[in-house]
Coordinates of C-alpha atoms in Angstrom, one line a residue:
M1 CA 39.2 25.4 151.0
N2 CA 37.8 25.5 155.0
V3 CA 35.5 28.4 154.6
G4 CA 34.0 31.0 157.6
R5 CA 31.6 33.5 157.6
G6 CA 29.8 35.7 160.3
M7 CA 28.1 38.9 160.8
A8 CA 27.0 41.0 163.8
D9 CA 25.3 44.6 164.1
M10 CA 27.8 47.3 164.7
T11 CA 25.5 50.0 164.7
G12 CA 26.7 53.6 165.9
E13 CA 25.4 56.0 167.7
P14 CA 22.3 57.8 165.7
L15 CA 21.7 60.6 167.5
G16 CA 24.2 63.8 167.0
A17 CA 27.7 62.1 165.6
G18 CA 29.5 63.3 163.1
E19 CA 29.3 61.2 159.8
N20 CA 32.6 60.2 158.0
G21 CA 32.1 61.0 154.0
Y22 CA 31.4 64.8 153.1
A23 CA 32.5 66.5 155.7
V24 CA 30.0 68.9 156.3
L25 CA 29.9 69.5 160.2
K26 CA 26.2 69.6 160.4
Q27 CA 25.4 66.7 158.8
T28 CA 25.4 64.4 161.9
T29 CA 23.2 62.0 162.5
T30 CA 19.3 61.7 163.6
G31 CA 18.0 58.1 163.1
L32 CA 18.1 55.4 161.7
R33 CA 16.7 53.2 158.1
L34 CA 19.5 50.6 158.1
R35 CA 21.7 49.5 160.6
Q36 CA 25.1 48.7 160.2
F37 CA 26.6 45.6 160.0
A38 CA 30.0 43.4 159.8
R39 CA 30.3 40.8 157.5
A40 CA 33.6 38.3 157.8
F41 CA 34.9 35.3 155.9
I42 CA 37.7 32.9 156.8
F43 CA 39.6 31.1 154.6
G44 CA 42.3 28.8 155.5
D45 CA 44.1 25.5 153.6
D46 CA 44.4 22.4 155.4
A47 CA 48.2 23.5 155.5
G48 CA 46.7 26.1 158.5
N49 CA 47.5 29.1 156.8
R50 CA 44.2 31.8 157.2
V51 CA 43.2 34.9 156.0
V52 CA 40.2 37.3 157.8
H53 CA 38.6 39.2 154.9
V54 CA 35.3 41.6 157.1
T55 CA 33.8 44.0 155.2
A56 CA 32.0 47.1 157.6
D57 CA 29.2 49.0 157.0
M58 CA 31.0 52.4 157.4
G59 CA 32.3 55.6 155.6
L60 CA 36.1 54.9 155.5
M61 CA 38.3 52.1 157.6
F62 CA 41.0 53.4 160.3
Q63 CA 44.4 52.4 161.9
S64 CA 43.0 52.4 164.7
I65 CA 40.2 50.2 164.1
Q66 CA 42.2 47.2 162.6
M67 CA 44.8 47.9 165.8
E68 CA 41.9 47.3 168.5
V69 CA 40.4 44.6 166.4
L70 CA 43.7 42.9 166.4
R71 CA 44.7 43.3 170.2
R72 CA 41.3 41.3 171.3
L73 CA 42.0 39.1 168.5
Q74 CA 44.9 38.1 170.2
G75 CA 43.0 37.9 173.6
I76 CA 40.6 35.7 172.1
F77 CA 42.3 33.3 169.6
G78 CA 46.7 34.2 170.3
G79 CA 48.0 34.5 167.2
I80 CA 45.7 32.8 165.0
Y81 CA 44.6 36.3 164.0
N82 CA 46.9 39.1 163.1
E83 CA 48.0 41.6 161.3
S84 CA 49.8 39.8 158.6
N85 CA 45.9 38.1 157.3
V86 CA 43.1 40.0 158.7
L87 CA 41.7 42.2 156.1
I88 CA 39.3 45.1 157.0
G89 CA 37.3 47.2 154.8
A90 CA 35.2 49.9 154.3
S91 CA 32.0 49.8 152.5
H92 CA 32.0 53.6 152.3
T93 CA 28.8 54.3 152.8
H94 CA 28.7 58.2 153.6
V95 CA 25.7 58.8 155.6
A96 CA 26.8 56.7 158.7
P97 CA 28.2 58.0 162.3
G98 CA 32.0 58.4 162.4
G99 CA 34.3 60.0 165.0
T100 CA 36.4 56.6 165.0
S101 CA 39.9 57.6 163.6
G102 CA 43.2 57.8 165.4
H103 CA 44.5 60.7 162.9
L104 CA 42.8 64.3 163.4
M105 CA 42.3 65.4 160.3
V106 CA 39.7 62.9 159.5
D107 CA 37.7 63.4 163.0
L108 CA 38.0 67.3 163.0
T109 CA 34.9 67.2 160.2
T110 CA 32.8 64.4 163.1
L111 CA 34.2 67.2 165.9
G112 CA 36.1 64.7 167.7
F113 CA 36.5 61.0 168.8
R114 CA 33.2 59.6 169.3
P115 CA 33.9 56.6 171.6
V116 CA 30.6 55.2 171.9
T117 CA 30.5 54.7 167.9
F118 CA 34.3 53.3 168.4
E119 CA 33.5 50.7 170.9
A120 CA 30.1 49.1 168.5
V121 CA 32.5 49.1 165.4
V122 CA 34.8 47.1 166.9
T123 CA 32.6 44.9 169.0
G124 CA 30.7 44.1 165.8
V125 CA 34.0 43.7 163.6
V126 CA 35.3 40.8 166.4
K127 CA 31.9 39.2 166.7
A128 CA 31.7 38.7 163.3
I129 CA 35.2 37.5 163.0
E130 CA 34.5 35.2 165.9
R131 CA 30.9 33.9 164.3
A132 CA 33.2 32.8 161.2
H133 CA 36.0 31.2 163.6
A134 CA 33.0 29.4 164.7
D135 CA 31.4 28.4 161.3
Y136 CA 34.8 27.3 159.7
A137 CA 34.5 24.1 158.0
P138 CA 35.2 22.6 154.9
A139 CA 33.7 24.1 151.7
N140 CA 33.6 24.8 147.6
I141 CA 34.7 28.5 146.4
H142 CA 34.3 29.8 143.0
L143 CA 34.8 32.8 140.7
T144 CA 32.5 35.0 138.5
K145 CA 32.3 37.8 136.7
G146 CA 28.9 39.6 135.4
I147 CA 28.4 42.9 134.1
A148 CA 26.9 45.7 136.5
H149 CA 24.4 47.9 133.7
Q150 CA 24.1 51.5 134.4
A151 CA 25.7 51.4 138.1
G152 CA 27.5 54.5 138.3
V153 CA 29.5 57.4 135.6
N154 CA 33.0 59.1 135.8
R155 CA 32.4 62.1 137.7
S156 CA 36.1 63.1 136.2
F157 CA 35.4 62.3 133.1
Q158 CA 37.7 64.6 131.5
A159 CA 40.5 63.4 133.6
F160 CA 39.7 60.0 132.9
K161 CA 40.6 60.4 128.9
L162 CA 44.0 62.2 129.9
N163 CA 45.0 58.3 129.9
P164 CA 46.5 56.4 126.9
P165 CA 43.8 56.0 124.7
E166 CA 44.9 52.0 124.6
E167 CA 43.3 52.2 128.3
Q168 CA 40.5 54.2 127.3
A169 CA 39.5 51.8 125.4
L170 CA 38.9 49.1 128.0
F171 CA 36.4 51.2 129.5
P172 CA 35.1 53.5 126.7
D173 CA 32.8 55.8 129.1
G174 CA 35.3 55.5 132.1
V175 CA 33.4 53.0 134.5
N176 CA 34.9 49.8 134.9
P177 CA 31.4 47.6 134.3
E178 CA 32.6 44.8 135.6
S179 CA 31.6 42.9 138.9
T180 CA 33.8 40.4 140.5
T181 CA 32.0 37.7 143.1
L182 CA 33.9 35.2 144.9
H183 CA 31.0 32.4 145.7
V184 CA 31.0 29.8 148.7
T185 CA 29.7 26.7 148.7
R186 CA 29.0 24.1 151.2
G187 CA 27.4 20.6 150.0
G188 CA 26.5 21.6 146.6
T189 CA 24.7 25.2 147.9
E190 CA 25.8 28.6 148.2
V191 CA 26.0 29.9 151.6
G192 CA 27.3 33.0 150.9
F193 CA 30.1 35.4 149.0
I194 CA 32.2 38.7 148.5
N195 CA 31.4 40.8 145.5
W196 CA 33.7 43.6 144.6
Y197 CA 32.2 46.1 142.3
G198 CA 33.4 50.1 142.2
I199 CA 30.8 52.6 142.6
H200 CA 30.7 55.4 145.5
P201 CA 28.2 54.6 147.8
T202 CA 27.2 58.3 147.8
T203 CA 23.3 58.1 146.8
F204 CA 22.5 59.7 149.7
G205 CA 23.8 63.5 150.2
A206 CA 25.6 65.4 152.2
E207 CA 22.1 66.7 154.1
H208 CA 21.2 63.2 154.9
T209 CA 21.5 62.4 158.8
I210 CA 19.5 58.7 158.7
I211 CA 22.5 55.8 158.9
D212 CA 21.8 53.9 156.1
G213 CA 24.9 51.1 154.2
D214 CA 23.6 53.0 151.1
N215 CA 23.6 51.1 147.5
K216 CA 26.3 48.0 149.1
G217 CA 24.8 48.3 151.9
Y218 CA 21.0 47.4 150.5
A219 CA 22.3 45.3 148.3
A220 CA 23.6 43.0 151.1
W221 CA 20.4 43.2 153.2
K222 CA 18.5 42.3 150.5
T223 CA 20.3 39.7 149.1
E224 CA 20.5 38.4 152.9
V225 CA 16.8 38.2 153.5
D226 CA 15.8 36.5 150.1
H227 CA 18.3 33.7 151.4
G228 CA 16.4 33.7 154.8
V229 CA 18.5 35.9 157.4
N230 CA 16.6 37.6 160.2
H231 CA 18.8 40.6 160.8
R232 CA 17.7 40.6 164.7
E233 CA 19.7 37.4 164.8
P234 CA 22.7 37.2 162.7
Q235 CA 24.0 34.3 164.3
G236 CA 24.5 31.5 162.6
A237 CA 22.6 33.5 159.7
P238 CA 22.7 31.1 156.3
F239 CA 24.0 33.6 154.1
V240 CA 26.4 36.3 154.4
A241 CA 26.5 38.6 151.2
A242 CA 29.5 40.7 151.7
F243 CA 29.1 43.3 148.7
A244 CA 33.2 44.9 148.9
M245 CA 34.1 47.8 147.9
S246 CA 37.1 47.6 145.2
A247 CA 38.4 51.1 142.8
P248 CA 35.4 53.6 142.9
G249 CA 37.3 56.6 142.8
D250 CA 35.7 58.6 140.0
I251 CA 32.8 56.5 139.9
S252 CA 29.5 58.4 141.3
P253 CA 26.1 56.6 142.1
N254 CA 24.8 60.2 140.5
M255 CA 24.1 59.6 136.7
G256 CA 23.1 63.4 136.1
L257 CA 26.2 64.5 137.5
V258 CA 24.8 66.6 140.7
P259 CA 23.8 65.4 143.5
Q260 CA 20.7 63.8 144.1
S261 CA 20.5 62.0 140.5
G262 CA 20.7 59.0 140.9
P263 CA 18.1 56.4 139.2
A264 CA 15.2 58.2 141.1
G265 CA 16.2 60.9 141.8
A266 CA 15.5 63.5 144.5
D267 CA 14.5 59.7 146.1
E268 CA 17.6 58.7 147.7
A269 CA 16.2 55.5 149.1
E270 CA 14.7 54.1 145.8
S271 CA 18.1 55.2 144.2
A272 CA 20.2 53.0 146.6
R273 CA 17.7 50.2 146.1
I274 CA 17.8 50.5 142.6
L275 CA 21.9 50.6 142.1
G276 CA 22.1 48.0 145.2
Q277 CA 19.2 45.8 143.0
R278 CA 22.2 46.2 139.7
Q279 CA 24.7 44.9 142.0
I280 CA 23.1 42.1 143.3
D281 CA 21.8 40.9 139.7
A282 CA 25.4 41.5 138.7
T283 CA 27.1 38.7 141.2
S284 CA 26.1 35.6 138.5
G285 CA 28.0 36.2 135.7
D286 CA 30.7 33.9 133.7
S287 CA 32.5 31.5 135.5
I288 CA 36.8 32.2 136.4
A289 CA 38.6 29.3 136.1
L290 CA 40.8 29.4 139.0
P291 CA 44.0 27.2 139.7
G292 CA 43.5 26.0 143.0
G293 CA 45.8 26.1 145.7
G294 CA 46.4 27.0 149.6
V295 CA 45.8 30.2 150.8
T296 CA 48.9 32.7 150.7
T297 CA 49.7 36.5 151.9
I298 CA 51.7 38.8 152.2
H299 CA 52.0 42.5 153.8
K300 CA 54.3 45.7 153.9
W301 CA 54.4 48.9 155.8
V302 CA 55.4 52.0 154.0
D303 CA 55.6 55.9 155.0
L304 CA 54.1 57.0 151.7
S305 CA 55.0 60.3 152.2
N306 CA 59.0 58.9 151.5
V307 CA 59.2 56.6 148.4
N308 CA 61.9 57.1 145.9
I309 CA 60.3 55.3 142.7
D310 CA 62.8 54.2 140.1
G311 CA 61.9 55.4 136.3
K312 CA 60.3 51.7 135.2
F313 CA 57.6 52.4 137.3
T314 CA 56.9 56.1 135.8
P315 CA 55.4 57.3 132.4
D316 CA 58.0 59.5 131.7
G317 CA 60.7 56.9 132.5
K318 CA 62.8 59.3 135.4
P319 CA 62.8 58.8 138.7
H320 CA 60.2 61.0 141.2
K321 CA 59.2 60.8 144.9
T322 CA 56.6 60.8 147.2
G323 CA 56.4 63.6 149.9
P324 CA 54.6 64.7 153.1
A325 CA 50.8 64.8 152.2
I326 CA 49.9 67.7 150.8
L327 CA 45.7 68.3 150.1
G328 CA 44.8 70.6 147.5
A329 CA 42.3 73.3 146.6
A330 CA 40.3 70.4 144.8
F331 CA 40.1 68.6 148.0
A332 CA 38.5 71.0 149.4
A333 CA 35.9 71.7 146.6
S334 CA 34.9 68.5 147.6
S335 CA 33.0 66.5 144.4
Q336 CA 31.3 68.6 143.1
E337 CA 29.2 65.8 141.2
D338 CA 28.1 64.3 144.6
G339 CA 28.3 67.3 147.1
G340 CA 29.8 68.0 150.7
G341 CA 32.3 70.5 151.3
E342 CA 31.4 74.0 151.5
P343 CA 30.4 76.2 148.4
A344 CA 30.4 79.6 150.2
L345 CA 34.5 79.0 150.2
G346 CA 34.9 79.2 146.8
F347 CA 36.9 76.3 146.2
N348 CA 36.8 74.9 142.7
E349 CA 38.2 71.4 140.9
G350 CA 40.2 71.9 137.6
E351 CA 36.9 71.4 135.5
R352 CA 35.6 74.5 137.1
V353 CA 39.4 76.5 136.3
G354 CA 40.4 76.0 139.5
T355 CA 40.8 78.3 142.3
P356 CA 42.7 81.4 141.2
W357 CA 44.2 82.3 144.7
V358 CA 45.3 79.2 145.8
Q359 CA 47.2 79.2 142.4
Q360 CA 49.0 82.8 143.1
M361 CA 49.6 81.7 146.5
N362 CA 51.3 78.6 145.4
K363 CA 54.2 80.9 143.2
V364 CA 55.6 82.4 146.2
A365 CA 55.2 80.4 149.3
V366 CA 55.6 76.8 147.7
P367 CA 59.3 75.5 147.8
D368 CA 60.6 73.8 144.4
S369 CA 61.1 70.6 145.9
A370 CA 56.9 70.3 147.3
R371 CA 56.1 71.5 143.2
E372 CA 58.1 69.2 141.9
I373 CA 56.5 66.2 143.5
H374 CA 53.1 67.8 143.8
G375 CA 53.1 69.0 140.2
E376 CA 50.0 70.4 138.7
K377 CA 48.0 70.6 142.4
E378 CA 47.2 74.2 143.7
M379 CA 48.6 73.2 147.2
L380 CA 46.1 74.1 150.0
L381 CA 46.9 72.0 153.2
P382 CA 49.7 70.9 154.3
V383 CA 48.3 68.2 156.3
G384 CA 51.5 65.8 156.4
Y385 CA 53.8 68.4 157.9
I386 CA 51.9 68.2 161.7
D387 CA 52.3 65.0 163.3
G388 CA 48.6 63.0 163.8
L389 CA 47.0 64.4 161.2
I390 CA 47.2 62.4 158.8
Q391 CA 48.2 58.8 158.3
Q392 CA 51.0 58.5 155.9
T393 CA 51.6 55.0 156.9
H394 CA 49.8 52.5 155.6
M395 CA 49.6 48.7 154.9
F396 CA 49.6 47.1 151.4
S397 CA 49.2 43.4 151.4
V398 CA 48.7 40.7 148.5
T399 CA 46.9 37.4 149.1
R400 CA 45.8 34.4 147.5
I401 CA 42.8 32.5 148.4
G402 CA 42.5 29.2 145.7
G403 CA 43.9 31.2 142.8
F404 CA 42.4 34.1 143.5
T405 CA 44.4 37.1 144.2
L406 CA 43.2 39.9 146.3
I407 CA 45.6 43.1 146.1
T408 CA 44.6 45.8 149.4
N409 CA 45.5 49.4 150.4
G410 CA 43.7 52.2 152.4
L411 CA 43.2 54.9 149.8
E412 CA 40.6 55.5 146.7
P413 CA 41.7 54.5 143.7
T414 CA 40.2 55.5 140.6
T415 CA 39.8 52.8 137.7
M416 CA 42.2 53.5 136.0
S417 CA 44.9 53.1 139.6
G418 CA 43.0 49.9 139.9
Y419 CA 43.2 49.0 137.1
R420 CA 47.1 49.7 136.4
M421 CA 47.9 47.9 140.0
R422 CA 45.9 44.7 139.2
R423 CA 47.6 44.5 136.1
H424 CA 51.0 45.1 137.0
V425 CA 50.7 42.0 139.8
A426 CA 48.7 40.1 137.5
D427 CA 51.7 39.9 135.0
I428 CA 54.3 39.5 137.8
L429 CA 52.0 36.3 139.1
G430 CA 51.2 35.4 135.8
V431 CA 47.3 34.7 136.0
D432 CA 44.5 36.1 134.0
I433 CA 43.7 39.8 135.2
D434 CA 39.9 39.0 135.7
T435 CA 41.4 37.0 138.6
V436 CA 43.3 39.9 140.6
I437 CA 41.0 42.3 142.7
C438 CA 42.1 45.5 143.7
Q439 CA 40.3 46.8 146.9
G440 CA 40.8 50.2 148.6
Y441 CA 39.4 51.3 151.8
T442 CA 41.3 48.4 153.7
N443 CA 43.3 48.6 157.6
S444 CA 43.8 52.5 157.3
Y445 CA 42.7 55.3 154.9
G446 CA 45.0 57.5 152.9
H447 CA 42.6 59.8 150.7
Y448 CA 42.8 59.1 147.2
V449 CA 45.3 57.6 144.0
T450 CA 44.6 58.5 140.6
T451 CA 46.9 58.1 137.6
P452 CA 50.0 60.5 137.0
E453 CA 47.9 61.6 134.2
E454 CA 44.4 62.0 135.6
Y455 CA 46.3 64.4 138.7
A456 CA 47.0 66.7 135.7
H457 CA 43.7 67.9 135.5
Q458 CA 43.1 68.4 139.4
D459 CA 39.5 66.9 139.7
Y460 CA 38.7 65.9 143.3
E461 CA 40.7 62.9 143.3
G462 CA 43.4 65.1 141.5
G463 CA 43.5 67.6 144.5
A464 CA 43.2 64.8 147.3
T465 CA 45.7 62.6 146.4
A466 CA 47.9 63.5 149.1
F467 CA 51.5 62.4 148.3
G468 CA 51.7 63.5 145.0
K469 CA 51.7 63.5 141.4
Y470 CA 53.5 59.9 141.4
T471 CA 51.7 58.4 144.7
L472 CA 49.9 55.5 142.2
C473 CA 53.9 54.5 141.1
A474 CA 54.6 54.3 144.3
M475 CA 51.8 51.9 144.8
V476 CA 53.0 49.9 142.3
S477 CA 56.5 49.3 142.8
I478 CA 55.6 48.5 146.1
Y479 CA 53.2 45.7 144.8
D480 CA 56.0 45.0 142.2
E481 CA 57.6 43.6 145.4
L482 CA 55.7 42.0 147.1
A483 CA 53.8 39.9 144.0
H484 CA 57.5 39.2 143.2
C485 CA 58.2 37.6 146.8
L486 CA 55.0 35.9 147.0
K487 CA 55.6 34.2 143.7
D488 CA 59.4 33.4 144.4
G489 CA 58.6 32.5 148.1
L490 CA 61.2 35.2 149.5
A491 CA 60.8 36.6 153.2
L492 CA 60.2 40.3 153.5
D493 CA 60.6 42.6 156.3
A494 CA 57.0 43.8 156.5
G495 CA 58.1 46.7 158.6
Q496 CA 55.2 48.3 161.1
A497 CA 52.5 50.6 161.7
A498 CA 53.7 54.5 162.5
G499 CA 52.0 54.3 165.9
D500 CA 48.9 53.7 167.5
L501 CA 47.0 57.1 168.5
T502 CA 43.9 56.0 169.6
G503 CA 42.4 57.8 172.7
R504 CA 44.9 60.9 172.2
I505 CA 42.1 62.9 170.3
P506 CA 39.7 64.8 172.4
P507 CA 36.3 62.9 172.8
S508 CA 33.4 65.0 170.7
P509 CA 32.1 67.3 173.4
S510 CA 28.1 65.4 172.3
G511 CA 29.6 62.2 172.7
G512 CA 29.6 61.7 176.4
R513 CA 26.9 60.2 178.2
I514 CA 23.8 62.2 178.9
L515 CA 21.5 61.7 182.5
D516 CA 18.1 60.7 180.6
S517 CA 15.2 63.0 181.5
A518 CA 10.8 62.8 180.7
P519 CA 8.6 65.7 180.4
I520 CA 6.6 66.6 183.9
G521 CA 4.0 64.6 184.0
K522 CA 5.3 61.7 181.0
N523 CA 7.6 58.3 181.4
F524 CA 9.7 57.5 179.4
G525 CA 8.1 55.3 176.1
D526 CA 4.7 56.9 176.8
L527 CA 2.8 57.6 173.1
I528 CA 2.7 61.2 171.8
D529 CA 1.2 60.6 168.7
V530 CA -0.1 57.9 166.1
T531 CA -1.7 57.5 162.6
G532 CA -4.6 55.2 164.5
T533 CA -5.7 54.4 161.1
V534 CA -4.1 53.7 157.5
S535 CA -4.2 52.1 154.6
V536 CA -2.7 49.2 153.2
G537 CA 0.8 51.0 151.7
S538 CA 0.6 53.7 153.0
A539 CA 2.9 54.7 156.0
A540 CA 1.9 54.3 159.7
V541 CA 3.6 57.1 162.3
A542 CA 4.2 56.8 165.7
S543 CA 6.3 58.9 168.4
F544 CA 7.2 58.9 171.8
V545 CA 8.5 59.9 174.6
S546 CA 12.2 58.6 174.7
A547 CA 15.7 58.5 176.3
N548 CA 18.9 59.2 174.2
P549 CA 19.9 56.1 171.8
N550 CA 23.2 56.7 172.3
N551 CA 23.1 55.7 175.9
D552 CA 22.1 52.2 174.4
L553 CA 22.8 51.2 171.0
R554 CA 20.4 47.8 171.5
L555 CA 23.0 46.1 169.4
E556 CA 21.2 42.8 168.1
D557 CA 18.3 44.3 169.9
G558 CA 16.9 47.0 168.3
Y559 CA 14.8 50.1 169.3
M560 CA 11.3 49.2 167.8
L561 CA 9.8 46.1 166.6
V562 CA 5.9 45.9 164.8
K563 CA 3.7 42.9 165.8
N564 CA 0.5 41.6 164.4
E565 CA -2.3 40.4 166.1
A566 CA -1.1 37.4 167.1
G567 CA 2.2 38.9 168.6
D568 CA 4.2 38.2 166.1
I569 CA 7.0 40.1 164.6
V570 CA 6.5 41.7 161.3
S571 CA 8.8 44.6 161.2
S572 CA 11.8 46.2 163.4
D573 CA 14.3 48.2 162.4
Y574 CA 16.5 45.5 161.2
D575 CA 14.1 45.7 158.7
Q576 CA 14.1 48.1 155.0
G577 CA 10.7 49.3 155.8
T578 CA 11.0 51.1 158.7
V579 CA 13.0 54.7 159.3
V580 CA 13.8 55.5 163.3
E581 CA 14.2 59.1 164.0
F582 CA 15.3 60.9 167.3
A583 CA 15.3 64.5 168.3
K584 CA 16.9 66.8 170.8
D585 CA 14.3 69.5 172.6
G586 CA 16.6 70.3 175.4
I587 CA 17.2 68.0 178.0
Y588 CA 14.3 65.7 176.4
T589 CA 14.6 63.2 173.7
T590 CA 11.9 62.5 171.1
S591 CA 11.3 59.5 168.7
K592 CA 9.6 58.6 165.5
V593 CA 8.7 55.2 163.6
T594 CA 7.4 55.5 160.4
W595 CA 6.9 52.3 159.3
D596 CA 6.3 51.4 155.4
T597 CA 2.8 49.3 155.6
S598 CA 3.3 47.8 151.9
G599 CA 2.5 44.1 151.7
Q600 CA 0.7 44.1 154.8
K601 CA -2.5 42.0 155.3
P602 CA -5.4 45.0 157.0
G603 CA -5.8 44.4 160.7
R604 CA -4.8 45.5 163.9
Y605 CA -0.4 46.0 164.7
D606 CA 1.6 47.0 167.8
I607 CA 4.3 49.8 167.1
V608 CA 6.7 49.2 169.8
M609 CA 9.2 51.4 170.8
R610 CA 11.9 50.6 173.6
G611 CA 15.0 52.1 175.0
S612 CA 17.2 52.2 178.3
A613 CA 17.2 55.8 180.1
L614 CA 20.5 56.3 182.5
G615 CA 19.2 57.5 185.7
I616 CA 20.9 59.9 188.5
D617 CA 21.9 56.7 189.7
G618 CA 24.2 55.8 186.9
N619 CA 22.4 52.9 186.5
M620 CA 20.2 51.7 182.8
H621 CA 16.3 51.9 183.5
P622 CA 14.8 50.1 180.4
Y623 CA 11.5 51.4 179.3
E624 CA 8.7 50.5 176.6
G625 CA 6.3 52.1 174.7
K626 CA 3.2 51.3 172.7
A627 CA 1.2 52.7 169.7
T628 CA -1.3 50.4 168.4
V629 CA -2.7 51.0 164.1
E630 CA -5.4 50.2 162.1
L631 CA -4.6 48.8 158.4
V632 CA -7.1 49.0 156.3

């Protein structure tokens, strides 16, 4: 193959931006531990066919981002990269700034659109693709299958056990432990990979407000650091490791089935590291033979609110259909194993007997046509009946890279849903199912998809399967058409997106540029407090007078550095060992740096805080502050 690799900083607003995933209004950013990155790969053959694969450290992927990225790529490269061959996926971390959707349903939970974060994401994705384009050169690829041990638990096991016994036997614990990795080598040396494994990055709970990539973000960062990557200088990085999402819809990192019950319990950061390392360990495994071949891709836009499904795709053999999106009471309850939602509202998942008053309301207020489509769902939010509230037309694609097959969509498939889609495509193409991966969260977001059997239990995943009980059957029928056309070389009308809503949603009131002020008698960068002497292995803490960090995100530069006596940088906000927190006190902003000194040598170190203040003249004014720490 020909392969290009690239990465770029895409960190959004670290102060006051609502986070995507838990739908908790008070969960707004207050700092960062791990910066967000976009990691891009371009695969191509000698005939000039190419496909772009991007993994972005963010909660959800939206059509608004896809469309703006494509516009900018068109301006840079012409038609080389377009909607037919650009796949942008989210890692699904629940602790990253949101407000980047063009559809109101998601941006309601972040109190509006966040233009600054949107620009950071788009800029980072485009820059990563540009760098991958510049890196494009001959390479070899190979595929491995490993096993991720103790990396997730099925949070809706009662629903999973409604699937046919022969399917349950494939994954007796309700978890698919298989980890698939597409490795890239040059001259016999590995220079990057994309890994697919299904686990929710919900190690950090709904109370956490520090930006972090969670278990997948840590896995990518640690792998790259171990291969010599300096994340402050990502251009020309010697190794790119993308930990992409597959089908994690019902898989939780909270092994005790309550929030904060990851491997390290209440220490969420340590749990994320442990689960990240388990995913790293699974990137080596048994080789899977690839038949070779070039790059081919096929895609189609489908309105999921109006799909007529042939009986050959349904469990009962009868035709069914989907309908406009309706979210259920189980959706409003959120995943009670991972947290989120508002418990005081009293919504419950099916395992907790559902929500009786919604059940009664459905008996008198819901038409028979909706009951037929949505089955056992306690219907609560008819979001598909309000234009622009939720995305209903989604892009589906099938891509082949040297005999490896990737099927993508914008939904959150459960373990068995993902398996059924993979199996169907593998059967049509006549290939080993181990060479087929189903990836959600790509180019759009359309909530969950369960099997019809799982749907009947109405846990969170079933309540969030927005287009009805037979959504999966509709998706299998879509992939059926795509796979047959790809196999037989047939042309396919790809259709088109429903339209671009970017910019129509009002910006968040807290998302605008605000003049910075320092307290009387103080300057930006002035030291407030510092732990002057600390023992090696303990935390050094320094706080400063600062400006609002959202006015200058300092992409690929950073807010802080730690330097030794020789002036060498030993840590920064691109390092897992630091946490930078920001706080507002009226019109003033302060920052606090917490540096884990483990592994450092005794001596004097400077913690340097940097930023830019927005002045009354409308210009940005750089500043720098310093705190000296003695390690003993």
